Short mmCIF file of C-alpha atoms and ligand atoms in Angstrom, two decimals:
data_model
loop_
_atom_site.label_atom_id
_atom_site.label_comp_id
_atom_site.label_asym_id
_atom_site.label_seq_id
_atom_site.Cartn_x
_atom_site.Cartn_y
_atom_site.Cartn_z
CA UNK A 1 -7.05 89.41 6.28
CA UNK A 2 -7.94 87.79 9.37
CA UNK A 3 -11.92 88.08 10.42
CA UNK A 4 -12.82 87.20 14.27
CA UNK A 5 -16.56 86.04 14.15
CA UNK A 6 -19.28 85.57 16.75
CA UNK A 7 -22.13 83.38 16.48
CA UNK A 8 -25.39 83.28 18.94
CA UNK A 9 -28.18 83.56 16.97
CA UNK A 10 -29.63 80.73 18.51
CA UNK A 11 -28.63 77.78 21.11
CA UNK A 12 -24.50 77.62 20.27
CA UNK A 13 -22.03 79.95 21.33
CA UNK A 14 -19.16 80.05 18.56
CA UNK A 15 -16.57 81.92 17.73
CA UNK A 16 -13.57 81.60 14.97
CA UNK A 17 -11.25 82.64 12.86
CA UNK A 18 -11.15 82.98 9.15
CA UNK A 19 -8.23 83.75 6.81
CA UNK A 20 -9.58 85.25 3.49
CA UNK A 21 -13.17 84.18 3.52
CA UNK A 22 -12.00 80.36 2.75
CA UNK A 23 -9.43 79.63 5.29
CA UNK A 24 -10.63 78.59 8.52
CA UNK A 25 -7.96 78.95 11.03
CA UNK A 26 -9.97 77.76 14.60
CA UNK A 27 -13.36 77.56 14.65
CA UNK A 28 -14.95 76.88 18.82
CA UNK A 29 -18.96 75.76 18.88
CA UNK A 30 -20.35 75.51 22.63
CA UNK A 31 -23.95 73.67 22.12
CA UNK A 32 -26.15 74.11 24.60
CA UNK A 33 -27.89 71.51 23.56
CA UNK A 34 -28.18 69.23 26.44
CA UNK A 35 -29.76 71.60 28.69
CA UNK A 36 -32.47 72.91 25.70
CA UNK A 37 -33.29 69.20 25.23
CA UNK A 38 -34.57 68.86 28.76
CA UNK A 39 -37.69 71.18 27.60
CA UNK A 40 -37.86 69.47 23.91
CA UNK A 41 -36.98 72.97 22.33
CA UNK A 42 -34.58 76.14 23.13
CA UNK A 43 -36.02 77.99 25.81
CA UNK A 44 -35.09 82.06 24.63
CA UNK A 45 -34.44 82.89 28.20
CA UNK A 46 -31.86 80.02 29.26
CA UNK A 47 -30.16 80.94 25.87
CA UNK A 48 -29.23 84.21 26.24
CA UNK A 49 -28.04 83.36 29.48
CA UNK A 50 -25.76 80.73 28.30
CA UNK A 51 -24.36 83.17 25.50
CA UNK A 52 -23.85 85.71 28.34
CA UNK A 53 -21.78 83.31 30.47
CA UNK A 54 -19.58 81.79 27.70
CA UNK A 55 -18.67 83.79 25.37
CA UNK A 56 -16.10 85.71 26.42
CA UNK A 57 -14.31 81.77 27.27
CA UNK A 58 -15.43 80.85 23.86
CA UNK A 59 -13.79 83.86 22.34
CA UNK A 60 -10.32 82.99 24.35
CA UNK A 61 -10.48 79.33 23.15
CA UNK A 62 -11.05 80.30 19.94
CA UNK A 63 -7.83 82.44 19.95
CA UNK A 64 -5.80 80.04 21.65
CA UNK A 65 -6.45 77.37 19.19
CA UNK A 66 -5.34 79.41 16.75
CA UNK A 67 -2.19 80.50 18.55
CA UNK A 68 -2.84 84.26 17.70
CA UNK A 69 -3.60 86.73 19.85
CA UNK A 70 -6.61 89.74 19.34
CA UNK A 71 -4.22 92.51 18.29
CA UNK A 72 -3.74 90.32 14.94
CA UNK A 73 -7.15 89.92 14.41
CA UNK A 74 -7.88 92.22 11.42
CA UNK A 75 -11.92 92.54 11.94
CA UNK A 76 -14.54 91.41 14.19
CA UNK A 77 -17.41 90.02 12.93
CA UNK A 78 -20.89 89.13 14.51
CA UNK A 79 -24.82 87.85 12.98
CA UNK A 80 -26.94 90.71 13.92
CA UNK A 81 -30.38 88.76 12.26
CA UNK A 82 -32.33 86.99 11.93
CA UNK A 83 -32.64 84.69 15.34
CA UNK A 84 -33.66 84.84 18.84
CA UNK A 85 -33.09 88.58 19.95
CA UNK A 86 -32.17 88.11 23.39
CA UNK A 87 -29.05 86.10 22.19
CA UNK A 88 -28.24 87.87 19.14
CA UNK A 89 -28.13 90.70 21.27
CA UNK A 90 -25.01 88.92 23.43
CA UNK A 91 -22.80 88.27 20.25
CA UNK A 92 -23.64 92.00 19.04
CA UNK A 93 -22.81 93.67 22.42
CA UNK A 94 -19.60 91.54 22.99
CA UNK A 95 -18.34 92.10 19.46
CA UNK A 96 -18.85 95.69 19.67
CA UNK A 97 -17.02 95.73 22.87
CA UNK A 98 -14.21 93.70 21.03
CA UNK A 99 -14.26 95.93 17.73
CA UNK A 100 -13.91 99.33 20.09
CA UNK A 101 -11.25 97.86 22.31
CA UNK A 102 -9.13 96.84 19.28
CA UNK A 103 -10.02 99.92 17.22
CA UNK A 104 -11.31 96.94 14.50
CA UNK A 105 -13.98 97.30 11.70
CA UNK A 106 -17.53 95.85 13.35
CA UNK A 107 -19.10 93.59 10.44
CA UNK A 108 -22.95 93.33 10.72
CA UNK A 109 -23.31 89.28 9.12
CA UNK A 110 -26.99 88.39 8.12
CA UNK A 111 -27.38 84.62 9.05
CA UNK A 112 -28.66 82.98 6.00
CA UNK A 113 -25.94 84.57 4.37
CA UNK A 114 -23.69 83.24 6.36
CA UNK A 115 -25.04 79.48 5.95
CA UNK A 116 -24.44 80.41 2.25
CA UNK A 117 -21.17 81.05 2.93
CA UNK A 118 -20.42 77.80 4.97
CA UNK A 119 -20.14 76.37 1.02
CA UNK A 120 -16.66 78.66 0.53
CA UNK A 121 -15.26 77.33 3.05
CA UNK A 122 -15.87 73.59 1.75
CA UNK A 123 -15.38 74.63 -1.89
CA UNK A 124 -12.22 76.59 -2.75
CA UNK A 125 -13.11 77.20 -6.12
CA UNK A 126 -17.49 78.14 -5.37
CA UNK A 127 -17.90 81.71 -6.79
CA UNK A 128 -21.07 83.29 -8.11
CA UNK A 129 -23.42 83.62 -9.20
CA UNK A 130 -25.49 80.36 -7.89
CA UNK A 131 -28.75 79.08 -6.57
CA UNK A 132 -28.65 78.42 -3.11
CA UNK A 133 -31.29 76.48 -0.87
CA UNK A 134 -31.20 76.95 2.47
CA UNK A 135 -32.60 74.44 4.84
CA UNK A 136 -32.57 75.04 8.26
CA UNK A 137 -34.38 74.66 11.77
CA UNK A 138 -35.83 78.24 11.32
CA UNK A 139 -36.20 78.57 7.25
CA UNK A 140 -35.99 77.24 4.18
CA UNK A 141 -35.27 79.74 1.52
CA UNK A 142 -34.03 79.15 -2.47
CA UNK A 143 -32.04 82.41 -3.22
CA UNK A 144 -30.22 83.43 -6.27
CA UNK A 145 -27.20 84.61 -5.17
CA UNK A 146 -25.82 87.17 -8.06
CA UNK A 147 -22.75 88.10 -6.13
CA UNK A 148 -21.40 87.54 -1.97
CA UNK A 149 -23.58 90.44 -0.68
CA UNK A 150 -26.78 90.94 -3.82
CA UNK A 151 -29.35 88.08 -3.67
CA UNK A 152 -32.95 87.60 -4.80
CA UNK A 153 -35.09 85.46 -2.85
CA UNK A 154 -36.78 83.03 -5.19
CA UNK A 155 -38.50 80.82 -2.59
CA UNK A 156 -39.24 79.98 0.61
CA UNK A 157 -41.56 77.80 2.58
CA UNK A 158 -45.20 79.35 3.20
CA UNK A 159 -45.28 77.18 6.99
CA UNK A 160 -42.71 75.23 8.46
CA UNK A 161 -39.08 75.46 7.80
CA UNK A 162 -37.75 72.15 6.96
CA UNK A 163 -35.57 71.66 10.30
CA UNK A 164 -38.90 72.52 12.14
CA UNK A 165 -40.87 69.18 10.27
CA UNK A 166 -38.07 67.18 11.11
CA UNK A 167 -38.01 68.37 14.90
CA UNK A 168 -42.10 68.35 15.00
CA UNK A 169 -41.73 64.34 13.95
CA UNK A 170 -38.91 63.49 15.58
CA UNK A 171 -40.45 64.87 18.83
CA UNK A 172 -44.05 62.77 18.28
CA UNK A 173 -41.51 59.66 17.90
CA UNK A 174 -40.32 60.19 20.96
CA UNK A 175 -37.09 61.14 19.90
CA UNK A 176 -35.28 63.88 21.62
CA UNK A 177 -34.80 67.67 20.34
CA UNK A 178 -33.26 68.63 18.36
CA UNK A 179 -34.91 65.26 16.28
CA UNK A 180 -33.53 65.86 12.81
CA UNK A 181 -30.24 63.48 13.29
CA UNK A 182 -32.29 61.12 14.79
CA UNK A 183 -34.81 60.76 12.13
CA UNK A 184 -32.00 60.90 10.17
CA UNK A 185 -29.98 57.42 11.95
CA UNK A 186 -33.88 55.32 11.85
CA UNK A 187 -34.04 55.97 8.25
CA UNK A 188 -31.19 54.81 7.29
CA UNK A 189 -32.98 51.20 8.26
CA UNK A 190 -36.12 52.22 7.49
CA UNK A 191 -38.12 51.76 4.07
CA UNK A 192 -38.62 54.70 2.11
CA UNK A 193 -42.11 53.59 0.43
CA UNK A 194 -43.83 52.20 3.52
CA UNK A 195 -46.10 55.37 3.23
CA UNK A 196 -46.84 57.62 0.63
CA UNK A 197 -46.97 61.01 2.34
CA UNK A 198 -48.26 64.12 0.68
CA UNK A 199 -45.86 66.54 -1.41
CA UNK A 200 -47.34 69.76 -1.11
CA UNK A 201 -47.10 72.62 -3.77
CA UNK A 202 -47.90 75.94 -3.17
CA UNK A 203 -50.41 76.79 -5.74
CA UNK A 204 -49.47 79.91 -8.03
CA UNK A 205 -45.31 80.01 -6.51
CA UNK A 206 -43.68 76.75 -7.57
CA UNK A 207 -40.38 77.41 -5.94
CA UNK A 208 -42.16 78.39 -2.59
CA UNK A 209 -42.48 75.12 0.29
CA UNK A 210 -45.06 73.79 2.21
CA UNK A 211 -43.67 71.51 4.68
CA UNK A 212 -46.68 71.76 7.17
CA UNK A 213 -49.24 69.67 5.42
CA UNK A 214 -46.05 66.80 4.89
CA UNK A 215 -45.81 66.99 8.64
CA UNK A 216 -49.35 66.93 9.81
CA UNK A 217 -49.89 64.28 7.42
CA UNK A 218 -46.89 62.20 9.20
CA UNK A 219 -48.20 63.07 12.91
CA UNK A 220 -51.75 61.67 11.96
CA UNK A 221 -50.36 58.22 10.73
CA UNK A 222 -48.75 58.64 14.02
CA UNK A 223 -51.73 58.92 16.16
CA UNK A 224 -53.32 56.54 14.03
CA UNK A 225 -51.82 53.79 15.48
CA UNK A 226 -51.71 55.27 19.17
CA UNK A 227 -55.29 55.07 18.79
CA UNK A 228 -55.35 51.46 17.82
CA UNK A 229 -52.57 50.31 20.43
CA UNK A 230 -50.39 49.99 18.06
CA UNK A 231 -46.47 50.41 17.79
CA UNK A 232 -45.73 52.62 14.56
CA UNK A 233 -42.83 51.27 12.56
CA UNK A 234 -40.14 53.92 13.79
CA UNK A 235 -37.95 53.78 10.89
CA UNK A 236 -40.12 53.27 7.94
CA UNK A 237 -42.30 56.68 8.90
CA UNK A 238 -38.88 58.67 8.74
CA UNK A 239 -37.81 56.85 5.84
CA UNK A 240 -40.83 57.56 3.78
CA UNK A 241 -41.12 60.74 5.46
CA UNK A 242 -37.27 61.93 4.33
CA UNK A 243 -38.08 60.44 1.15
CA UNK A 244 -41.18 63.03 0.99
CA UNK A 245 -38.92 65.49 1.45
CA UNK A 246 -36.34 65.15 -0.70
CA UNK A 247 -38.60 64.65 -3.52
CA UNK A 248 -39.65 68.47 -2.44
CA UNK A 249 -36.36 70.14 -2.72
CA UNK A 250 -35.21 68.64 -5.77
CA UNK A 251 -38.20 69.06 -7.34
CA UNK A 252 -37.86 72.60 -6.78
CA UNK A 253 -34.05 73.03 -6.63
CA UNK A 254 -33.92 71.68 -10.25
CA UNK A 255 -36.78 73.74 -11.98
CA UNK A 256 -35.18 77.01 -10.30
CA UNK A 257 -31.89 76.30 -11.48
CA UNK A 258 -33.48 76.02 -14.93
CA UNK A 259 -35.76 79.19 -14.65
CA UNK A 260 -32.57 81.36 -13.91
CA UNK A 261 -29.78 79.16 -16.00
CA UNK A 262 -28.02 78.23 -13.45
CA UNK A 263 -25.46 75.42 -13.24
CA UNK A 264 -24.14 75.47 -9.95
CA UNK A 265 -26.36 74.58 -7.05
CA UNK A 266 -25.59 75.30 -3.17
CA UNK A 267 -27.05 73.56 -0.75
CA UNK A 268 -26.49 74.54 3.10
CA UNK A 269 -27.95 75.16 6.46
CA UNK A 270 -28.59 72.13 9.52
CA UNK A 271 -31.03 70.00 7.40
CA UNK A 272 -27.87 69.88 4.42
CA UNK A 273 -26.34 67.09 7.34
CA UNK A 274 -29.08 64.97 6.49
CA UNK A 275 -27.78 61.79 4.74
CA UNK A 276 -30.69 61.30 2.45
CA UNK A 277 -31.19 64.59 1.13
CA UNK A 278 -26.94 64.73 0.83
CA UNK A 279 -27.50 61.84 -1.63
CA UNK A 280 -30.48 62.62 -3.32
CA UNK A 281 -29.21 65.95 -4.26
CA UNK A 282 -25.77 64.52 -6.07
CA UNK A 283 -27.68 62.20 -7.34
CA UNK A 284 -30.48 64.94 -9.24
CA UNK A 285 -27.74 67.16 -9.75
CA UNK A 286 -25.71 64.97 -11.75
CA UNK A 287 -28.85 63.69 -13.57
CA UNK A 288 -29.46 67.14 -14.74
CA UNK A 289 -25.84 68.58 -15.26
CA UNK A 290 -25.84 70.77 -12.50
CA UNK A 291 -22.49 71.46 -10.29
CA UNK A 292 -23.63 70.45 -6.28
CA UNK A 293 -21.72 72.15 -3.88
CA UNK A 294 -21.89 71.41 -0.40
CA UNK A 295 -20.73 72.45 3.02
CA UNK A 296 -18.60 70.05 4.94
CA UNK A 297 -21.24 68.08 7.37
CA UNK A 298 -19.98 69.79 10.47
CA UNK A 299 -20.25 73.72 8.84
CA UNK A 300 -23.89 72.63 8.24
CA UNK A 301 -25.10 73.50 11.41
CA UNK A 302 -24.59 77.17 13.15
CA UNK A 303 -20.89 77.70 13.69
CA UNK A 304 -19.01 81.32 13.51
CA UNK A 305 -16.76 80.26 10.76
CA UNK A 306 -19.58 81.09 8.47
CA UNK A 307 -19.70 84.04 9.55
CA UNK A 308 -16.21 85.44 9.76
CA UNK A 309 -16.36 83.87 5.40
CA UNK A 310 -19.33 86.21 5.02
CA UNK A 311 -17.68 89.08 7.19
CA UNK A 312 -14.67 89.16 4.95
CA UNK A 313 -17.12 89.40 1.65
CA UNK A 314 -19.11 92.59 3.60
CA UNK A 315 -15.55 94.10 4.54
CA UNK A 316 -14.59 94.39 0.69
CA UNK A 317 -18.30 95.72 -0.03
CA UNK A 318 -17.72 98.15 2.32
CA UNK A 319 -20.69 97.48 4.80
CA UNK A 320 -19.44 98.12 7.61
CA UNK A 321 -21.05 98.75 10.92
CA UNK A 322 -21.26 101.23 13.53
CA UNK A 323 -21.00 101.47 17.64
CA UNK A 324 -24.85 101.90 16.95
CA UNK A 325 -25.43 98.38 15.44
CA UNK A 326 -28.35 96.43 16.62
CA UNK A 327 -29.61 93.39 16.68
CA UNK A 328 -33.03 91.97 14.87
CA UNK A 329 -35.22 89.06 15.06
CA UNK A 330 -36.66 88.90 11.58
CA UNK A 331 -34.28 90.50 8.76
CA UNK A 332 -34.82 89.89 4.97
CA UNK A 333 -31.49 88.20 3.52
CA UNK A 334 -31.25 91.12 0.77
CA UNK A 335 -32.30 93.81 3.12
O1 KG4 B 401 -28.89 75.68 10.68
P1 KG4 B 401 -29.23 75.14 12.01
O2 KG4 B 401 -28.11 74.60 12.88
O3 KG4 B 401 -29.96 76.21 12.88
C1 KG4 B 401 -30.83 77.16 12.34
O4 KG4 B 401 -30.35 78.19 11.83
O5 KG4 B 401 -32.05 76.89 12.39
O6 KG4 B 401 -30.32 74.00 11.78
C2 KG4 B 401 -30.83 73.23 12.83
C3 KG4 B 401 -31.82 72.23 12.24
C4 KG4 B 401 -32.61 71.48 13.30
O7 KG4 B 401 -33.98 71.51 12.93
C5 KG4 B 401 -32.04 70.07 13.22
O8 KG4 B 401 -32.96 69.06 13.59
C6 KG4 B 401 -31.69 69.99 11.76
O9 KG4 B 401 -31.11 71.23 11.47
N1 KG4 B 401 -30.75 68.88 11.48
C7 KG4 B 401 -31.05 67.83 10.70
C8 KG4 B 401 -29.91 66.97 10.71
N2 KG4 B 401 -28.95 67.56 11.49
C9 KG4 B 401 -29.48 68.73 11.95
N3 KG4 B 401 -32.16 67.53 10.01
C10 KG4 B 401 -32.17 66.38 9.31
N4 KG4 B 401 -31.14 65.51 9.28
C11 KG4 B 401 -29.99 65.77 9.95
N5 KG4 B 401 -28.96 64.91 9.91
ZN1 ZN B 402 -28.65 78.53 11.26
#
């Protein structure tokens, strides 16, 4: 069964094709990027109107690259929630124009559970049940997942999602948005115990995050030094900052997958491209026999591949979605 998905629940237009849930057959991403990064953030408005203008081209390329043309598509698929409304609301009204023209099934795909499917398409064999974390610009969530479409939310992060610390430093180092591969690159020649930042724990919920008290305490050291004159060490506050971080999700990652006996660990969403927390994780994992999988580096970030894997696990639960489907900012993951 081949799934057509759409992706715009935030600043990249995507579209592909999926075979099965694990094959991907093309798979487009148009970032808008470049033009967000002008106003160090994604401006809603300019979004949307970037989804509007694109997609249908994105959709075509898509198609071409896979040599097929939309009366062998088999289903269209499209993330309804959770995300910026305006552009959700672009993918939703252009799949449901897709889905009635073909006389397709319309798939409803919830995003996080379509970054939790980005690991099927990296791991052939990755069935559940598993643990999932999901760190991403918008959340960071540890879900049980007890089959493709049940899941229990075990944590999530009380402040900031993970991406969003990563952005909020980057962006008081100067570095443009979005800063996560940035703090990423001065790491890597940074030192990792230069500071010793807080590691909040959220008293009472120990698989729950705090990532806003790890940040603030990062953009005072900052301003520290801007106060004296002085020229912060780039590298070794995102090394020791990344280091803070990672000693977060394992922490956490680890005592959940012991809490629900759980071997096999997934670990997915932007934040999963970071090369610190990729190693740090195989490295606890193995340490504690768990089984690690991981998306492919360029499925970590938004894509519509994800969601055409996700789509084909909805189509054989039967949720399937109407000409009245909307879209929604905010969405629980097992709503
Ligand atoms: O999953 P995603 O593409 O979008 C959301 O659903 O939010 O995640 C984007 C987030 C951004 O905060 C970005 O800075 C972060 O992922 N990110 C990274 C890296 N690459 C992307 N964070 C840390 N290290 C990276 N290499
Ligand atoms: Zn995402």
């Amino acid at each position: 069964m081949k799934v057509f998905a759409i992706e715009t629940s935030c600043d990249e237009t995507a579209a592909a094709i999926v075979e099965n849930g694990r094959k991907i057959i093309s798979s487009t991403v148009a970032t808008q990027i470049q033009e967000h990064c002008l106003y160090g953030g994604v401006v809603p408005e300019i979004a949307s109107r970037r989804h509007c203008e694109s997609i249908s081209q994105v959709g075509q390329i898509c198609l071409k690259k896979a040599n097929l043309d939309f009366s062998e598509i088999d289903a269209v698929a499209v993330t309804f929630a959770p995300g910026l409304i305006g552009s959700l609301l672009v993918g939703v009204s252009y799949a449901k124009g897709l889905s009635f023209a073909l006389q397709k099934p319309l798939i409803a795909v919830h995003h996080l559970r379509s970054h939790i499917a980005s690991a099927y398409l990296s791991n052939q064999n990755l069935k559940p049940p598993f643990l999932a974390l999901i760190i991403s610009g918008g959340h960071s969530h540890i879900v049980y997942v007890k089959d493709y479409c049940r899941f229990k939310v075990v944590g999530r992060t009380r402040d900031d999602a993970a991406g969003e610390a990563f952005d909020k430093v980057a962006r008081a180092l100067g570095y443009p948005y979005p800063g996560g591969i940035q703090v990423d690159l001065a790491a890597k020649s940074g030192n990792k115990n230069a500071y010793n930042f807080p590691r909040p724990k959220v008293e009472g919920s120990e698989f729950d995050f705090s990532f806003s008290g790890l940040k603030t305490a990062v953009l005072n050291q900052i301003n520290n030094f801007k106060q004296k004159s002085l020229e912060p060490n780039k590298n070794d506050l995102c090394a020791s900052f990344q280091e803070a971080v990672c000693d977060m999700i394992s922490a956490r990652i680890v005592l959940a997958a012991k809490k629900f006996s759980q071997t096999q660990i997934v670990v997915c969403g932007g934040v999963c491209a970071n090369s610190a927390i990729r190693a740090r994780l195989k490295k606890e994992c193995k340490k504690n026999n768990l089984t690690l999988y991981l998306p492919d580096i360029a499925l970590c970030g938004d894509n519509a591949a994800m969601v055409a894997s996700q789509g084909y696990y909805e189509f054989l639960n039967n949720n399937i979605a109407d000409m009245s489907l909307n879209a929604f900012a905010s969405l629980a993951i097992d709503y």
